[in-house]
Structures are given as C-alpha cells and as structure tokens.
Short mmCIF file of C-alpha atoms in Angstrom, two decimals:
data_model
loop_
_atom_site.label_atom_id
_atom_site.label_comp_id
_atom_site.label_asym_id
_atom_site.label_seq_id
_atom_site.Cartn_x
_atom_site.Cartn_y
_atom_site.Cartn_z
CA MET A 1374 16.71 57.60 55.75
CA THR A 1375 20.27 57.08 54.69
CA PHE A 1376 21.40 55.90 51.25
CA HIS A 1377 22.45 52.55 52.64
CA GLU A 1378 19.10 52.07 54.34
CA ILE A 1379 17.28 52.76 51.08
CA TRP A 1380 19.40 50.25 49.18
CA SER A 1381 18.90 47.67 51.87
CA ILE A 1382 15.19 47.84 51.09
CA VAL A 1383 15.38 48.20 47.28
CA ILE A 1384 17.91 45.50 46.50
CA PRO A 1385 15.95 42.58 48.03
CA SER A 1386 12.84 43.79 46.21
CA VAL A 1387 14.67 43.94 42.88
CA VAL A 1388 16.22 40.55 43.44
CA GLY A 1389 12.80 39.14 44.27
CA VAL A 1390 11.25 40.56 41.09
CA VAL A 1391 14.13 39.30 38.96
CA GLY A 1392 13.80 35.89 40.56
CA VAL A 1393 10.09 35.76 39.81
CA LEU A 1394 10.61 36.89 36.22
CA SER A 1395 13.42 34.39 35.75
CA GLY A 1396 11.23 31.63 37.10
CA ILE A 1397 8.43 32.58 34.71
CA TRP A 1398 10.84 32.66 31.76
CA ILE A 1399 12.37 29.30 32.63
CA GLY A 1400 8.94 27.75 33.09
CA GLN A 1401 7.74 29.12 29.77
CA HIS A 1402 10.94 27.98 28.05
CA LEU A 1403 10.57 24.44 29.40
CA SER A 1404 6.91 24.41 28.40
CA ASP A 1405 7.80 25.56 24.88
CA ARG A 1406 10.49 22.88 24.61
CA LYS A 1407 7.99 20.24 25.73
CA GLU A 1408 5.45 21.38 23.14
CA GLU A 1409 8.15 21.42 20.49
CA ARG A 1410 9.18 17.85 21.31
CA LYS A 1411 5.55 16.77 21.24
CA GLU A 1412 5.03 18.44 17.87
CA ASN A 1413 8.17 16.80 16.48
CA GLU A 1414 6.95 13.39 17.66
CA VAL A 1415 3.58 13.96 15.97
CA MET A 1416 5.26 14.94 12.70
CA GLU A 1417 7.67 12.01 12.90
CA LYS A 1418 4.80 9.56 13.40
CA MET A 1419 2.81 11.03 10.52
CA ARG A 1420 5.79 10.89 8.18
CA TYR A 1421 6.42 7.32 9.27
CA LEU A 1422 2.84 6.27 8.45
CA LEU A 1423 2.87 8.03 5.07
CA ASN A 1424 6.22 6.47 4.24
CA ALA A 1425 4.95 3.06 5.34
CA ASP A 1426 1.94 3.46 3.04
CA TYR A 1427 4.10 4.39 0.07
CA THR A 1428 6.48 1.51 0.80
CA LEU A 1429 3.64 -1.03 0.99
CA ILE A 1430 2.05 0.23 -2.22
CA ASN A 1431 5.35 0.22 -4.09
CA ARG A 1432 6.29 -3.25 -2.83
CA MET A 1433 2.89 -4.73 -3.66
CA ILE A 1434 2.99 -3.25 -7.15
CA THR A 1435 6.42 -4.75 -7.80
CA ASN A 1436 5.32 -8.22 -6.67
CA TYR A 1437 2.01 -7.97 -8.51
CA GLU A 1438 3.70 -7.06 -11.80
CA LYS A 1439 5.81 -10.20 -11.57
CA SER A 1440 2.77 -12.38 -10.83
CA LEU A 1441 0.74 -10.87 -13.67
CA LYS A 1442 3.47 -11.69 -16.16
CA GLU A 1443 3.67 -15.25 -14.83
CA TRP A 1444 -0.11 -15.66 -15.11
CA ASN A 1445 -0.03 -14.35 -18.66
CA ASP A 1446 2.67 -16.87 -19.60
CA VAL A 1447 0.70 -19.72 -18.01
CA ILE A 1448 -2.53 -18.99 -19.86
CA ALA A 1449 -0.91 -17.98 -23.16
CA LYS A 1450 1.74 -20.69 -23.49
CA ASN A 1451 0.73 -23.75 -21.47
CA ASP A 1452 -2.21 -25.51 -23.13
CA GLN A 1453 -2.47 -28.16 -20.41
CA ILE A 1454 -2.88 -25.64 -17.61
CA ALA A 1455 -5.05 -23.34 -19.71
CA THR A 1456 -7.41 -26.24 -20.45
CA LEU A 1457 -7.57 -27.13 -16.76
CA TYR A 1458 -8.66 -23.62 -15.86
CA VAL A 1459 -11.13 -23.01 -18.67
CA SER A 1460 -12.82 -26.38 -18.24
CA ASP A 1461 -14.37 -25.34 -14.95
CA LEU A 1462 -15.89 -22.00 -13.96
CA ASN A 1463 -14.76 -22.34 -10.33
CA ASN A 1464 -11.15 -22.98 -11.37
CA MET A 1465 -11.30 -19.94 -13.61
CA ARG A 1466 -12.74 -17.81 -10.85
CA ASP A 1467 -9.96 -18.95 -8.50
CA LEU A 1468 -7.43 -17.67 -11.01
CA ILE A 1469 -9.25 -14.39 -11.57
CA VAL A 1470 -9.68 -13.82 -7.83
CA ALA A 1471 -5.93 -14.34 -7.41
CA MET A 1472 -5.41 -11.69 -10.08
CA GLY A 1473 -7.65 -9.28 -8.21
CA VAL A 1474 -5.04 -8.03 -5.76
CA LYS A 1475 -5.97 -4.53 -4.64
CA LEU A 1476 -3.66 -1.92 -6.10
CA GLY A 1477 -2.81 1.33 -4.39
CA TYR A 1478 -4.60 0.73 -1.11
CA PHE A 1479 -3.60 3.31 1.49
CA THR A 1480 -3.51 1.38 4.75
CA TYR A 1481 -2.92 4.29 7.13
CA TRP A 1482 -4.54 7.21 5.31
CA ASP A 1483 -7.67 7.32 7.48
CA THR A 1484 -5.55 7.24 10.63
CA ILE A 1485 -3.48 10.17 9.38
CA THR A 1486 -6.36 12.34 8.16
CA SER A 1487 -8.58 11.73 11.19
CA SER A 1488 -5.84 13.14 13.44
CA GLY A 1489 -5.85 16.44 11.54
CA ASN A 1490 -2.06 16.42 11.44
CA LEU A 1491 -1.84 16.25 7.66
CA MET A 1492 -2.34 20.02 7.51
CA LYS A 1493 0.94 20.47 9.41
CA LEU A 1494 2.95 19.45 6.37
CA LYS A 1495 4.70 22.10 4.32
CA PRO A 1496 2.43 23.48 1.55
CA ASP A 1497 4.36 21.76 -1.26
CA GLU A 1498 4.45 18.47 0.65
CA LEU A 1499 0.73 18.66 1.38
CA ARG A 1500 -0.05 19.32 -2.28
CA ILE A 1501 2.01 16.34 -3.44
CA VAL A 1502 0.65 14.00 -0.76
CA ASN A 1503 -2.97 14.89 -1.53
CA ALA A 1504 -2.49 14.72 -5.30
CA THR A 1505 -0.79 11.32 -4.98
CA HIS A 1506 -3.57 9.93 -2.82
CA ASN A 1507 -6.31 11.19 -5.15
CA SER A 1508 -4.64 9.94 -8.33
CA VAL A 1509 -3.69 6.51 -6.96
CA SER A 1510 -7.14 6.03 -5.40
CA GLN A 1511 -8.79 6.86 -8.73
CA ILE A 1512 -6.66 4.26 -10.52
CA ARG A 1513 -7.43 1.73 -7.80
CA ASN A 1514 -11.18 2.31 -8.11
CA MET A 1515 -11.03 1.91 -11.89
CA GLN A 1516 -9.04 -1.31 -11.49
CA ASP A 1517 -11.50 -2.64 -8.90
CA GLU A 1518 -14.41 -1.97 -11.25
CA SER A 1519 -12.58 -3.63 -14.14
CA PHE A 1520 -11.97 -6.68 -11.97
CA ARG A 1521 -15.61 -6.80 -10.84
CA VAL A 1522 -16.95 -6.71 -14.39
CA PHE A 1523 -14.44 -9.27 -15.63
CA SER A 1524 -14.81 -11.74 -12.76
CA ASN A 1525 -18.62 -11.63 -12.74
CA ASP A 1526 -20.25 -10.50 -15.98
CA VAL A 1527 -17.65 -11.35 -18.62
CA LEU A 1528 -16.61 -14.68 -17.15
CA THR A 1529 -20.18 -15.90 -16.70
CA GLN A 1530 -21.16 -14.96 -20.25
CA ILE A 1531 -18.16 -16.75 -21.73
CA PHE A 1532 -18.89 -20.00 -19.88
CA GLN A 1533 -22.57 -19.85 -20.74
CA ASN A 1534 -22.23 -19.05 -24.44
CA THR A 1535 -19.13 -20.88 -25.68
CA ASN A 1536 -17.84 -24.43 -26.09
CA MET A 1537 -14.42 -25.55 -24.84
CA ASN A 1538 -12.45 -24.68 -27.98
CA GLN A 1539 -14.02 -21.24 -28.29
CA ARG A 1540 -13.60 -20.63 -24.58
CA ILE A 1541 -9.83 -21.12 -24.52
CA SER A 1542 -9.28 -18.65 -27.33
CA ILE A 1543 -11.68 -16.03 -25.95
CA LEU A 1544 -10.45 -16.31 -22.37
CA ARG A 1545 -6.85 -16.00 -23.46
CA GLN A 1546 -7.70 -12.77 -25.24
CA LYS A 1547 -9.73 -11.40 -22.33
CA ILE A 1548 -7.12 -12.35 -19.72
CA SER A 1549 -4.33 -10.90 -21.83
CA LEU A 1550 -6.24 -7.62 -22.12
CA TYR A 1551 -7.01 -7.58 -18.40
CA ILE A 1552 -3.35 -8.20 -17.56
CA THR A 1553 -2.20 -5.52 -20.00
CA ASN A 1554 -4.53 -2.99 -18.37
CA SER A 1555 -3.44 -4.08 -14.89
CA LEU A 1556 0.24 -3.70 -15.80
CA GLU A 1557 -0.48 -0.20 -17.10
CA ALA A 1558 -2.18 0.62 -13.78
CA CYS A 1559 0.91 -0.69 -11.98
CA ARG A 1560 3.17 1.47 -14.12
CA ILE A 1561 1.21 4.65 -13.39
CA ILE A 1562 1.06 3.99 -9.64
CA LYS A 1563 4.81 3.30 -9.54
CA GLU A 1564 5.40 6.62 -11.30
CA HIS A 1565 3.43 8.35 -8.54
CA MET A 1566 5.54 6.62 -5.89
CA ILE A 1567 8.75 7.67 -7.64
CA ASN A 1568 7.46 11.24 -7.91
CA VAL A 1569 6.72 11.36 -4.18
CA LYS A 1570 10.19 10.06 -3.37
CA GLN A 1571 11.88 12.58 -5.66
CA ASN A 1572 9.96 15.58 -4.36
CA ILE A 1573 9.67 14.92 -0.61
CA SER A 1574 12.99 14.54 1.19
CA TRP A 1575 11.80 12.21 3.97
CA VAL A 1576 10.15 9.66 1.65
CA ASP A 1577 12.43 6.68 0.99
CA LEU A 1578 10.04 3.83 -0.01
CA LYS A 1579 11.97 1.63 2.43
CA THR A 1580 10.04 2.14 5.67
CA GLU A 1581 9.04 -1.17 7.25
CA PRO A 1582 5.45 -0.84 8.54
CA ILE A 1583 5.94 -3.30 11.41
CA LEU A 1584 4.69 -1.11 14.25
CA ALA A 1585 1.76 0.23 12.28
CA TYR A 1586 0.52 -3.27 11.49
CA LYS A 1587 -0.69 -3.75 15.07
CA GLY A 1588 -3.58 -1.32 15.02
CA VAL A 1589 -4.49 -0.79 11.41
CA SER A 1590 -5.91 -2.38 8.31
CA ASN A 1591 -7.69 -5.62 7.94
CA GLN A 1592 -7.36 -5.01 4.23
CA SER A 1593 -3.85 -6.43 4.20
CA ASN A 1594 -5.34 -9.76 5.29
CA LYS A 1595 -7.61 -9.78 2.26
CA ILE A 1596 -4.79 -9.79 -0.27
CA LYS A 1597 -5.09 -12.94 -2.33
CA LYS A 1598 -2.33 -15.49 -2.68
CA GLU A 1599 0.00 -15.14 -5.62
CA ILE A 1600 1.73 -17.64 -7.86
CA PHE A 1601 5.17 -18.46 -6.47
CA VAL A 1602 8.06 -20.73 -7.43
CA ARG A 1603 9.60 -23.03 -4.82
CA GLU A 1604 13.33 -23.70 -4.51
CA ASP A 1605 12.92 -27.01 -6.38
CA GLY A 1606 11.53 -25.14 -9.39
CA VAL A 1607 7.93 -26.23 -8.87
CA THR A 1608 5.37 -23.48 -9.53
CA VAL A 1609 2.51 -23.33 -7.02
CA TYR A 1610 -0.75 -21.71 -8.16
CA PRO A 1611 -3.52 -20.08 -6.07
CA SER A 1612 -5.77 -23.16 -6.40
CA GLY A 1613 -3.05 -25.35 -4.87
CA MET A 1614 -2.03 -26.85 -8.20
CA GLU A 1615 1.70 -27.60 -8.58
CA VAL A 1616 3.54 -27.73 -11.92
CA ASP A 1617 7.20 -28.67 -12.52
CA ARG A 1618 9.64 -26.96 -14.89
CA LYS A 1619 8.52 -29.14 -17.81
CA GLY A 1620 4.89 -28.12 -17.40
CA THR A 1621 3.81 -31.45 -15.88
CA ILE A 1622 1.02 -31.13 -13.31
CA LEU A 1623 2.21 -32.72 -10.06
CA LYS A 1624 -0.74 -31.81 -7.89
CA MET A 1625 -4.20 -30.70 -8.94
CA GLU A 1626 -5.77 -29.28 -5.78
CA LYS A 1627 -4.93 -28.68 -2.15
CA ASN A 1628 -6.86 -31.73 -1.00
CA ASN A 1629 -5.30 -34.13 -3.47
CA ALA A 1630 -1.99 -35.88 -3.09
#
C-alpha cells in the first residue's frame, strides 16, 4: 500500500475523531454555560428577596419610629385626647393595637431557606445574613411578648383597679415606657440593617419588593394602621378620630359625622 493510499484512509478517520471530540466539547461548553446562567439567576433571585426583606424592615422601622413619637406626644401632652382614650378600655386597646406593629418580620426568609440556596452565599455573607436574622428575630419576639403583656394583662389591671384620675397618670407612664422600649428596639434593628448594607456589597436597602408581594406573606396585611397627618393638617388616629392643629376633636369615630 502506497503512502498516499495510507493517508487517504487515515486522514478521514482523524477528521472524524476530531469532529466527534469537537462536538462533545461544544456540547459540554454550552451545557456548562446554561448551568452557569441558571445558577446566576438563582443567586440573583435570592439576593433580590433578601434585599427586599431588609428594605421592608428598614422602611417599616423608620415609619414606626415616627408614629411612636406622635403617639407619645398625643398621650403625654393632649389632655383631651388622653382622657378620651383612657375613659374606655376599647378605645385604649385600639390605640395599643395600633402600636403593636410587628418589628423585624422577615417576609421572604422561609422562601429563601426552603430552597436551600442560602448556602450558596459566600461564607462571610452567609455568616452576616444568619446573624442578622437571628438577632432581629430575637428582638422581634421580645417586642411581641412585651406588647402581649401590656395589651392584655397590664391594661386590664389598670382599668379594673384605678379611677379616672389615677388611670391617666398610670397609663401615661406605662405607655411612655412601652414607647421608649419600642424605640430602642427600632434603633437596634436599624443598626443591624446598616451593618448588613455596609458589609454586603449587593445590599442597598432600596429594593422594591413588588414582584415578591404576589406569592408571599399574608403578614404584611396584618400590619395595623398608623397615625397620619392629612394635607389640611388634620391628624387621623387608628380609631378614626380626627383632630385639627389646635387639638380640637373634629370626628370621634369612623361611623360618626
């Protein structure tokens, strides 16, 4: 067999092998790229949900701090409104329930952890995320227990064992203490949010959780109404009562004109 005849057999075989190997490599490369894109999408979604949680917590804390200070001013400085609340246990409970906004509730945490993707974070990120969740949840549980005791046990005892004059003084002290403790809880939680932002590059505390709202958390619907001030300067309270800038009650309840 001549040299040319040998090459005429070998070359097609080599080309065929190279073609097969090239096809395998290209297929594997495309598969790897697909898996990489999928992994990136998973990480992006998880970071989005964590960021949305931190944003919601931080935003709620900021609004709650403002409301707590307004409530404190109402009870401490406005005798007319204070008397209205302390004269009736139901009115007082309405106010206390409005104060009982849940602090530090992680809306999407269960969704994130159930997927198992949390472990894909970098070690330092995972440590910070877990520590933040544990610390904030502990503060939230303590605040929930404080609210439960105050709204049930303490409030009932005060109304059962005091007259009107005693009640105003005692309730002002108790509410002031409750608000002080709540503001301290807010401060600590905000520090945790700031720490997360400073130590994890992709946390911005500005992520709008619009998409995540669709499938998660009925808890957000349980958040109680807050005191707010209308454009005309009238303050509207959780019970529906409306008070103008001078402290005059314009409307007592939602059902009254």
